[in-house]
Amino acid sequence: MADVEIMQTVTEVKKTKKVKKSSKRRESEVQISEVEVDASTEERGGEYTKAMDKDWHSGHFCCWQCDESLTGQRYVIRDDHPYCIKCYENVFANTCEECNKIIGIDSKDLSYKDKHWHEACFLCFKCHLSLVDKQFGAKADKIYCGNCYDAQFASRCDGCGEVFRAGTKKMEYKTRQWHENCFCCCVCKMAIGTKSFIPREQEIYCAGCYEEKFATRCIKCNKVITSGGVTYKNEPWHRECFTCTNCNTTLAGQRFTSRDEKPYCAECFGELFAKRCTACVKPITGIGGTRFISFEDRHWHHDCFVCASCKASLVGRGFITDGPDILCPDCAKQKLM
């Protein structure tokens, strides 16, 4: 309600020597006072009213709205016009949101977002506690004390389920939020604060606990693989751990083969497990597409399968065995003649 001034007029018809009285009090941001009465009525001749720093005939100082005389009555000045109390309240006073009655000039007008209440009507919608000089919250055109507002509308911690009180520090990640002490690793329960963390499903992990529980580990040394790992038979290895079972030479980026689920470099595999060429006695590994010929229980490299006499290749040709040797048909015929 706008600041207004409430005045009291006094009409004097007797000759007096001196009368002077004034008092002020604050109610609903209006000023109530009694005006000074002039003692010179006899000289002026007749009854008059002194108001708004002017002199009026008693019948002329009237309410701006209803024209009723304000002489001897309290009145309110608004936009430099005087109003009787009834007209002022009917035209300008606010209506209380709670009781729907006029908030008169003698009542304190409490307002919030263009809404007004009597002091006695400014109550929590839920528990009806007075909200005068207290913190309150508003929701859907209703006002609530702090406790009732928190209980019904305040956001809650995803850790403990309690509401966030005013001034409480809040930790947020995506659509979830926690009290500072509730934002902790689900395994070790240590508060994460500003440290690194890893979310997994609906849980939060510190880096150490996440690695311990979920990180990929080398099949050989069982330590966490942070970078540079290799996969062999769907199992993870450190590059430095992926070595030949026999000589421990690193196999990352090298040719290798396996035996009994264990990796071997080409040389070790040939020395340990490969067939040996009957001609050169070196292992036939088959790595790199090497072709070989087998006959009965003997084996040859493709290039070693030649006639023992003329050294002609016997690959794709007929041959004759002569003890440990193999001969082409021509050399065998000559040997028999």
mmCIF file of N, CA and C in Angstrom, residues 22 38 53 80 82 87 127 228 255 263 292 310:
data_model
loop_
_atom_site.group_PDB
_atom_site.id
_atom_site.type_symbol
_atom_site.label_atom_id
_atom_site.label_comp_id
_atom_site.label_asym_id
_atom_site.label_seq_id
_atom_site.Cartn_x
_atom_site.Cartn_y
_atom_site.Cartn_z
ATOM 1 N N SER A 22 1.026 17.852 19.176
ATOM 2 C CA SER A 22 1.286 16.975 18.018
ATOM 3 C C SER A 22 1.840 15.650 18.505
ATOM 4 N N ASP A 38 -5.409 27.119 15.290
ATOM 5 C CA ASP A 38 -5.089 28.552 15.350
ATOM 6 C C ASP A 38 -5.989 29.235 16.383
ATOM 7 N N ASP A 53 -1.912 22.285 5.666
ATOM 8 C CA ASP A 53 -1.219 23.578 5.648
ATOM 9 C C ASP A 53 -2.049 24.680 5.017
ATOM 10 N N ASP A 80 -2.282 14.160 -2.921
ATOM 11 C CA ASP A 80 -2.645 15.538 -2.523
ATOM 12 C C ASP A 80 -4.142 15.738 -2.358
ATOM 13 N N PRO A 82 -7.619 14.676 0.092
ATOM 14 C CA PRO A 82 -8.021 14.069 1.362
ATOM 15 C C PRO A 82 -9.170 13.068 1.170
ATOM 16 N N CYS A 87 -13.735 5.733 2.709
ATOM 17 C CA CYS A 87 -13.514 5.806 1.262
ATOM 18 C C CYS A 87 -12.106 5.369 0.893
ATOM 19 N N CYS A 127 1.143 -25.745 8.381
ATOM 20 C CA CYS A 127 1.070 -25.889 9.848
ATOM 21 C C CYS A 127 0.475 -24.670 10.531
ATOM 22 N N GLY A 228 48.669 -49.706 -23.482
ATOM 23 C CA GLY A 228 49.586 -50.545 -24.238
ATOM 24 C C GLY A 228 49.374 -52.037 -24.089
ATOM 25 N N ARG A 255 56.060 -62.518 -35.173
ATOM 26 C CA ARG A 255 55.399 -63.777 -35.533
ATOM 27 C C ARG A 255 55.529 -64.745 -34.371
ATOM 28 N N PRO A 263 52.027 -69.271 -25.841
ATOM 29 C CA PRO A 263 52.646 -68.684 -27.039
ATOM 30 C C PRO A 263 54.161 -68.972 -27.102
ATOM 31 N N PHE A 292 55.693 -77.965 -47.395
ATOM 32 C CA PHE A 292 56.557 -79.117 -47.158
ATOM 33 C C PHE A 292 55.892 -80.364 -47.733
ATOM 34 N N CYS A 310 71.005 -85.965 -58.964
ATOM 35 C CA CYS A 310 71.102 -84.814 -59.882
ATOM 36 C C CYS A 310 70.590 -83.508 -59.298
#
